[in-house]
Amino acid sequence: TYQTDLCGAMIDELEKRYQSTGRLDICFDTKIESCDLNTMTLTLDASAQDEIKKQQSSKRYDLIVGSDGVNSVVREAIQACHPGFQW
């Protein structure tokens, strides 16, 4: 299974289940400045080129999947809250 196929299948399933609920917001090419696991809030990069992203500089979440690599802001937040977390 290729990673792109898996990602595509997950997005398809999420959209099928949650698109009509207004609870689904999938963001690509969005830099996260900070992630607060206690308040379940993300702060997004305010310098985004997309005007909509500029307006949404802070977002609350139920679930976040951080797939931004080795220097992940999400991973840092998890490690800060759970010192035993190993990746």
Tab-separated table of N, CA, C and O in Angstrom:
chain	number	residue	atom	x	y	z
A	1	THR	N	0.849	-1.174	0.000
A	1	THR	CA	0.000	0.000	0.000
A	1	THR	C	0.893	1.235	0.000
A	1	THR	O	1.806	1.355	0.804
A	2	TYR	N	0.596	2.144	-0.899
A	2	TYR	CA	1.344	3.392	-0.962
A	2	TYR	C	0.763	4.401	0.023
A	2	TYR	O	-0.442	4.405	0.288
A	3	GLN	N	1.625	5.265	0.535
A	3	GLN	CA	1.193	6.274	1.503
A	3	GLN	C	0.101	7.167	0.917
A	3	GLN	O	-0.869	7.488	1.600
A	4	THR	N	0.223	7.536	-0.343
A	4	THR	CA	-0.789	8.406	-0.952
A	4	THR	C	-2.143	7.705	-1.029
A	4	THR	O	-3.179	8.345	-0.841
A	5	ASP	N	-2.134	6.402	-1.284
A	5	ASP	CA	-3.390	5.647	-1.321
A	5	ASP	C	-4.041	5.601	0.055
A	5	ASP	O	-5.253	5.771	0.190
A	6	LEU	N	-3.233	5.376	1.077
A	6	LEU	CA	-3.746	5.326	2.447
A	6	LEU	C	-4.315	6.678	2.859
A	6	LEU	O	-5.413	6.767	3.403
A	7	CYS	N	-3.569	7.754	2.578
A	7	CYS	CA	-4.044	9.107	2.914
A	7	CYS	C	-5.337	9.425	2.170
A	7	CYS	O	-6.270	9.983	2.756
A	8	GLY	N	-5.398	9.070	0.901
A	8	GLY	CA	-6.607	9.310	0.116
A	8	GLY	C	-7.801	8.566	0.682
A	8	GLY	O	-8.905	9.115	0.768
A	9	ALA	N	-7.593	7.310	1.087
A	9	ALA	CA	-8.679	6.516	1.660
A	9	ALA	C	-9.160	7.113	2.985
A	9	ALA	O	-10.366	7.154	3.261
A	10	MET	N	-8.223	7.584	3.806
A	10	MET	CA	-8.609	8.187	5.089
A	10	MET	C	-9.398	9.472	4.870
A	10	MET	O	-10.408	9.708	5.537
A	11	ILE	N	-8.960	10.303	3.938
A	11	ILE	CA	-9.684	11.545	3.655
A	11	ILE	C	-11.074	11.244	3.118
A	11	ILE	O	-12.061	11.859	3.535
A	12	ASP	N	-11.173	10.274	2.213
A	12	ASP	CA	-12.483	9.889	1.673
A	12	ASP	C	-13.428	9.460	2.786
A	12	ASP	O	-14.597	9.860	2.815
A	13	GLU	N	-12.932	8.651	3.709
A	13	GLU	CA	-13.768	8.159	4.809
A	13	GLU	C	-14.168	9.294	5.754
A	13	GLU	O	-15.325	9.380	6.178
A	14	LEU	N	-13.234	10.177	6.083
A	14	LEU	CA	-13.558	11.321	6.935
A	14	LEU	C	-14.626	12.202	6.300
A	14	LEU	O	-15.571	12.623	6.968
A	15	GLU	N	-14.465	12.477	5.011
A	15	GLU	CA	-15.450	13.315	4.326
A	15	GLU	C	-16.813	12.631	4.278
A	15	GLU	O	-17.838	13.273	4.472
A	16	LYS	N	-16.817	11.333	4.039
A	16	LYS	CA	-18.082	10.592	3.984
A	16	LYS	C	-18.811	10.663	5.330
A	16	LYS	O	-20.013	10.873	5.393
A	17	ARG	N	-18.066	10.530	6.419
A	17	ARG	CA	-18.674	10.500	7.747
A	17	ARG	C	-19.007	11.877	8.315
A	17	ARG	O	-19.988	12.033	9.024
A	18	TYR	N	-18.155	12.881	8.054
A	18	TYR	CA	-18.259	14.119	8.814
A	18	TYR	C	-18.456	15.391	8.000
A	18	TYR	O	-18.671	16.456	8.579
A	19	GLN	N	-18.386	15.341	6.690
A	19	GLN	CA	-18.468	16.558	5.888
A	19	GLN	C	-19.748	17.347	6.158
A	19	GLN	O	-19.727	18.556	6.288
A	20	SER	N	-20.862	16.658	6.270
A	20	SER	CA	-22.141	17.357	6.444
A	20	SER	C	-22.380	17.828	7.881
A	20	SER	O	-23.349	18.510	8.156
A	21	THR	N	-21.471	17.508	8.809
A	21	THR	CA	-21.659	17.888	10.210
A	21	THR	C	-21.110	19.269	10.529
A	21	THR	O	-21.426	19.823	11.578
A	22	GLY	N	-20.259	19.800	9.656
A	22	GLY	CA	-19.615	21.073	9.936
A	22	GLY	C	-18.458	20.949	10.909
A	22	GLY	O	-17.873	21.941	11.328
A	23	ARG	N	-18.105	19.731	11.280
A	23	ARG	CA	-17.034	19.503	12.252
A	23	ARG	C	-15.704	19.145	11.602
A	23	ARG	O	-14.705	19.009	12.284
A	24	LEU	N	-15.688	18.970	10.296
A	24	LEU	CA	-14.472	18.531	9.615
A	24	LEU	C	-13.780	19.706	8.948
A	24	LEU	O	-14.388	20.457	8.193
A	25	ASP	N	-12.514	19.869	9.259
A	25	ASP	CA	-11.705	20.916	8.645
A	25	ASP	C	-10.331	20.317	8.368
A	25	ASP	O	-9.523	20.146	9.284
A	26	ILE	N	-10.065	19.979	7.133
A	26	ILE	CA	-8.793	19.399	6.737
A	26	ILE	C	-7.942	20.506	6.139
A	26	ILE	O	-8.366	21.189	5.218
A	27	CYS	N	-6.747	20.697	6.681
A	27	CYS	CA	-5.861	21.769	6.224
A	27	CYS	C	-4.568	21.159	5.684
A	27	CYS	O	-3.945	20.342	6.356
A	28	PHE	N	-4.182	21.590	4.515
A	28	PHE	CA	-2.907	21.197	3.930
A	28	PHE	C	-2.022	22.428	3.836
A	28	PHE	O	-2.510	23.558	3.793
A	29	ASP	N	-0.721	22.223	3.785
A	29	ASP	CA	0.235	23.327	3.633
A	29	ASP	C	-0.024	24.440	4.641
A	29	ASP	O	-0.024	25.617	4.312
A	30	THR	N	-0.281	24.043	5.873
A	30	THR	CA	-0.564	24.996	6.945
A	30	THR	C	0.461	24.793	8.047
A	30	THR	O	0.594	23.699	8.584
A	31	LYS	N	1.182	25.826	8.378
A	31	LYS	CA	2.191	25.737	9.425
A	31	LYS	C	1.553	26.003	10.779
A	31	LYS	O	0.857	26.998	10.967
A	32	ILE	N	1.804	25.117	11.719
A	32	ILE	CA	1.322	25.269	13.082
A	32	ILE	C	2.404	25.967	13.898
A	32	ILE	O	3.534	25.495	13.959
A	33	GLU	N	2.047	27.080	14.502
A	33	GLU	CA	2.993	27.808	15.355
A	33	GLU	C	3.059	27.176	16.741
A	33	GLU	O	4.119	27.061	17.322
A	34	SER	N	1.886	26.807	17.272
A	34	SER	CA	1.851	26.177	18.591
A	34	SER	C	0.631	25.278	18.708
A	34	SER	O	-0.356	25.445	17.999
A	35	CYS	N	0.742	24.330	19.617
A	35	CYS	CA	-0.331	23.367	19.863
A	35	CYS	C	-0.487	23.252	21.375
A	35	CYS	O	0.456	22.875	22.068
A	36	ASP	N	-1.656	23.604	21.887
A	36	ASP	CA	-1.928	23.525	23.322
A	36	ASP	C	-2.863	22.347	23.564
A	36	ASP	O	-4.047	22.408	23.226
A	37	LEU	N	-2.325	21.284	24.129
A	37	LEU	CA	-3.118	20.077	24.352
A	37	LEU	C	-4.125	20.251	25.482
A	37	LEU	O	-5.132	19.557	25.523
A	38	ASN	N	-3.862	21.170	26.407
A	38	ASN	CA	-4.791	21.398	27.522
A	38	ASN	C	-6.059	22.110	27.063
A	38	ASN	O	-7.162	21.769	27.488
A	39	THR	N	-5.922	23.119	26.218
A	39	THR	CA	-7.086	23.864	25.740
A	39	THR	C	-7.578	23.348	24.385
A	39	THR	O	-8.580	23.832	23.878
A	40	MET	N	-6.838	22.378	23.811
A	40	MET	CA	-7.160	21.789	22.504
A	40	MET	C	-7.250	22.889	21.439
A	40	MET	O	-8.214	22.979	20.696
A	41	THR	N	-6.209	23.736	21.406
A	41	THR	CA	-6.164	24.866	20.490
A	41	THR	C	-4.859	24.862	19.696
A	41	THR	O	-3.791	24.604	20.250
A	42	LEU	N	-4.981	25.152	18.421
A	42	LEU	CA	-3.820	25.328	17.545
A	42	LEU	C	-3.696	26.797	17.199
A	42	LEU	O	-4.698	27.479	16.980
A	43	THR	N	-2.472	27.280	17.124
A	43	THR	CA	-2.222	28.611	16.595
A	43	THR	C	-1.510	28.414	15.269
A	43	THR	O	-0.470	27.764	15.205
A	44	LEU	N	-2.125	28.953	14.216
A	44	LEU	CA	-1.584	28.776	12.875
A	44	LEU	C	-0.727	29.966	12.484
A	44	LEU	O	-0.869	31.060	13.026
A	45	ASP	N	0.140	29.757	11.525
A	45	ASP	CA	1.027	30.798	11.024
A	45	ASP	C	0.201	31.914	10.409
A	45	ASP	O	-0.510	31.715	9.434
A	46	ALA	N	0.279	33.104	10.985
A	46	ALA	CA	-0.510	34.245	10.508
A	46	ALA	C	0.017	34.816	9.198
A	46	ALA	O	-0.640	35.642	8.579
A	47	SER	N	1.189	34.373	8.751
A	47	SER	CA	1.749	34.908	7.512
A	47	SER	C	1.342	34.077	6.294
A	47	SER	O	1.909	34.233	5.222
A	48	ALA	N	0.353	33.227	6.463
A	48	ALA	CA	-0.099	32.377	5.353
A	48	ALA	C	-0.520	33.230	4.164
A	48	ALA	O	-1.052	34.318	4.323
A	49	GLN	N	-0.284	32.713	2.986
A	49	GLN	CA	-0.648	33.428	1.767
A	49	GLN	C	-2.163	33.442	1.553
A	49	GLN	O	-2.716	34.373	1.017
A	50	ASP	N	-2.812	32.390	1.981
A	50	ASP	CA	-4.254	32.234	1.796
A	50	ASP	C	-4.992	33.139	2.790
A	50	ASP	O	-4.794	33.056	3.998
A	51	GLU	N	-5.866	34.010	2.314
A	51	GLU	CA	-6.596	34.946	3.172
A	51	GLU	C	-7.447	34.227	4.211
A	51	GLU	O	-7.591	34.690	5.338
A	52	ILE	N	-8.047	33.103	3.849
A	52	ILE	CA	-8.878	32.359	4.802
A	52	ILE	C	-8.013	31.860	5.949
A	52	ILE	O	-8.379	31.954	7.116
A	53	LYS	N	-6.832	31.347	5.636
A	53	LYS	CA	-5.941	30.871	6.691
A	53	LYS	C	-5.492	32.016	7.589
A	53	LYS	O	-5.329	31.846	8.789
A	54	LYS	N	-5.287	33.198	7.024
A	54	LYS	CA	-4.909	34.358	7.829
A	54	LYS	C	-5.987	34.683	8.851
A	54	LYS	O	-5.708	35.017	9.988
A	55	GLN	N	-7.252	34.568	8.449
A	55	GLN	CA	-8.367	34.896	9.333
A	55	GLN	C	-8.547	33.845	10.415
A	55	GLN	O	-9.092	34.125	11.468
A	56	GLN	N	-8.108	32.644	10.173
A	56	GLN	CA	-8.294	31.546	11.115
A	56	GLN	C	-6.983	31.250	11.829
A	56	GLN	O	-6.477	30.148	11.775
A	57	SER	N	-6.425	32.233	12.519
A	57	SER	CA	-5.117	32.044	13.111
A	57	SER	C	-5.149	31.175	14.368
A	57	SER	O	-4.129	30.691	14.808
A	58	SER	N	-6.324	30.955	14.931
A	58	SER	CA	-6.458	30.092	16.094
A	58	SER	C	-7.656	29.166	15.876
A	58	SER	O	-8.713	29.622	15.455
A	59	LYS	N	-7.462	27.875	16.142
A	59	LYS	CA	-8.530	26.897	15.914
A	59	LYS	C	-8.585	25.925	17.082
A	59	LYS	O	-7.564	25.511	17.600
A	60	ARG	N	-9.800	25.561	17.460
A	60	ARG	CA	-9.994	24.487	18.440
A	60	ARG	C	-10.132	23.178	17.674
A	60	ARG	O	-10.524	23.176	16.518
A	61	TYR	N	-9.795	22.091	18.310
A	61	TYR	CA	-9.843	20.792	17.643
A	61	TYR	C	-10.331	19.700	18.580
A	61	TYR	O	-10.256	19.839	19.800
A	62	ASP	N	-10.860	18.647	17.997
A	62	ASP	CA	-11.186	17.423	18.732
A	62	ASP	C	-10.072	16.399	18.544
A	62	ASP	O	-9.739	15.643	19.435
A	63	LEU	N	-9.523	16.386	17.327
A	63	LEU	CA	-8.464	15.443	16.967
A	63	LEU	C	-7.527	16.141	16.000
A	63	LEU	O	-7.977	16.804	15.064
A	64	ILE	N	-6.255	15.987	16.243
A	64	ILE	CA	-5.267	16.538	15.319
A	64	ILE	C	-4.299	15.435	14.939
A	64	ILE	O	-3.905	14.629	15.781
A	65	VAL	N	-3.969	15.379	13.671
A	65	VAL	CA	-2.963	14.449	13.172
A	65	VAL	C	-1.820	15.312	12.660
A	65	VAL	O	-1.965	16.023	11.679
A	66	GLY	N	-0.714	15.295	13.358
A	66	GLY	CA	0.449	16.076	12.941
A	66	GLY	C	1.385	15.193	12.139
A	66	GLY	O	1.945	14.245	12.672
A	67	SER	N	1.518	15.487	10.896
A	67	SER	CA	2.409	14.690	10.045
A	67	SER	C	3.450	15.602	9.407
A	67	SER	O	3.710	15.542	8.221
A	68	ASP	N	4.026	16.431	10.260
A	68	ASP	CA	4.946	17.442	9.759
A	68	ASP	C	6.410	17.102	10.005
A	68	ASP	O	7.256	17.966	10.016
A	69	GLY	N	6.704	15.846	10.232
A	69	GLY	CA	8.089	15.412	10.264
A	69	GLY	C	8.775	15.509	11.613
A	69	GLY	O	8.153	15.682	12.649
A	70	VAL	N	10.085	15.416	11.560
A	70	VAL	CA	10.906	15.285	12.758
A	70	VAL	C	10.828	16.507	13.678
A	70	VAL	O	10.950	16.373	14.889
A	71	ASN	N	10.626	17.681	13.168
A	71	ASN	CA	10.531	18.883	13.997
A	71	ASN	C	9.085	19.287	14.252
A	71	ASN	O	8.752	20.463	14.303
A	72	SER	N	8.239	18.316	14.480
A	72	SER	CA	6.808	18.517	14.623
A	72	SER	C	6.447	19.318	15.871
A	72	SER	O	6.854	18.989	16.984
A	73	VAL	N	5.654	20.361	15.679
A	73	VAL	CA	5.128	21.151	16.799
A	73	VAL	C	4.178	20.287	17.623
A	73	VAL	O	4.154	20.369	18.855
A	74	VAL	N	3.417	19.445	16.957
A	74	VAL	CA	2.481	18.553	17.647
A	74	VAL	C	3.259	17.566	18.529
A	74	VAL	O	2.921	17.347	19.687
A	75	ARG	N	4.326	16.995	17.993
A	75	ARG	CA	5.158	16.063	18.763
A	75	ARG	C	5.754	16.767	19.984
A	75	ARG	O	5.769	16.205	21.081
A	76	GLU	N	6.230	17.980	19.813
A	76	GLU	CA	6.789	18.737	20.942
A	76	GLU	C	5.745	18.954	22.032
A	76	GLU	O	6.049	18.851	23.220
A	77	ALA	N	4.508	19.251	21.638
A	77	ALA	CA	3.436	19.459	22.610
A	77	ALA	C	3.132	18.177	23.373
A	77	ALA	O	2.923	18.199	24.589
A	78	ILE	N	3.121	17.056	22.661
A	78	ILE	CA	2.870	15.764	23.319
A	78	ILE	C	3.997	15.457	24.296
A	78	ILE	O	3.750	15.037	25.431
A	79	GLN	N	5.234	15.670	23.880
A	79	GLN	CA	6.369	15.396	24.758
A	79	GLN	C	6.358	16.296	25.990
A	79	GLN	O	6.742	15.862	27.075
A	80	ALA	N	5.918	17.539	25.848
A	80	ALA	CA	5.846	18.455	26.989
A	80	ALA	C	4.815	17.997	28.019
A	80	ALA	O	5.029	18.095	29.217
A	81	CYS	N	3.683	17.476	27.531
A	81	CYS	CA	2.616	17.010	28.431
A	81	CYS	C	2.850	15.599	28.956
A	81	CYS	O	2.366	15.242	30.030
A	82	HIS	N	3.563	14.795	28.177
A	82	HIS	CA	3.785	13.389	28.518
A	82	HIS	C	5.269	13.078	28.336
A	82	HIS	O	5.675	12.557	27.295
A	83	PRO	N	6.091	13.370	29.359
A	83	PRO	CA	7.536	13.234	29.217
A	83	PRO	C	8.012	11.830	28.799
A	83	PRO	O	9.048	11.713	28.184
A	84	GLY	N	7.245	10.820	29.057
A	84	GLY	CA	7.644	9.467	28.669
A	84	GLY	C	7.326	9.101	27.234
A	84	GLY	O	7.646	8.020	26.765
A	85	PHE	N	6.690	10.043	26.506
A	85	PHE	CA	6.293	9.783	25.122
A	85	PHE	C	7.523	9.523	24.270
A	85	PHE	O	8.470	10.276	24.249
A	86	GLN	N	7.502	8.404	23.560
A	86	GLN	CA	8.591	8.040	22.639
A	86	GLN	C	8.035	7.912	21.255
A	86	GLN	O	6.966	7.359	21.045
A	87	TRP	N	8.728	8.403	20.271
A	87	TRP	CA	8.262	8.314	18.891
A	87	TRP	C	9.102	7.392	18.144
A	87	TRP	O	9.937	6.961	17.861
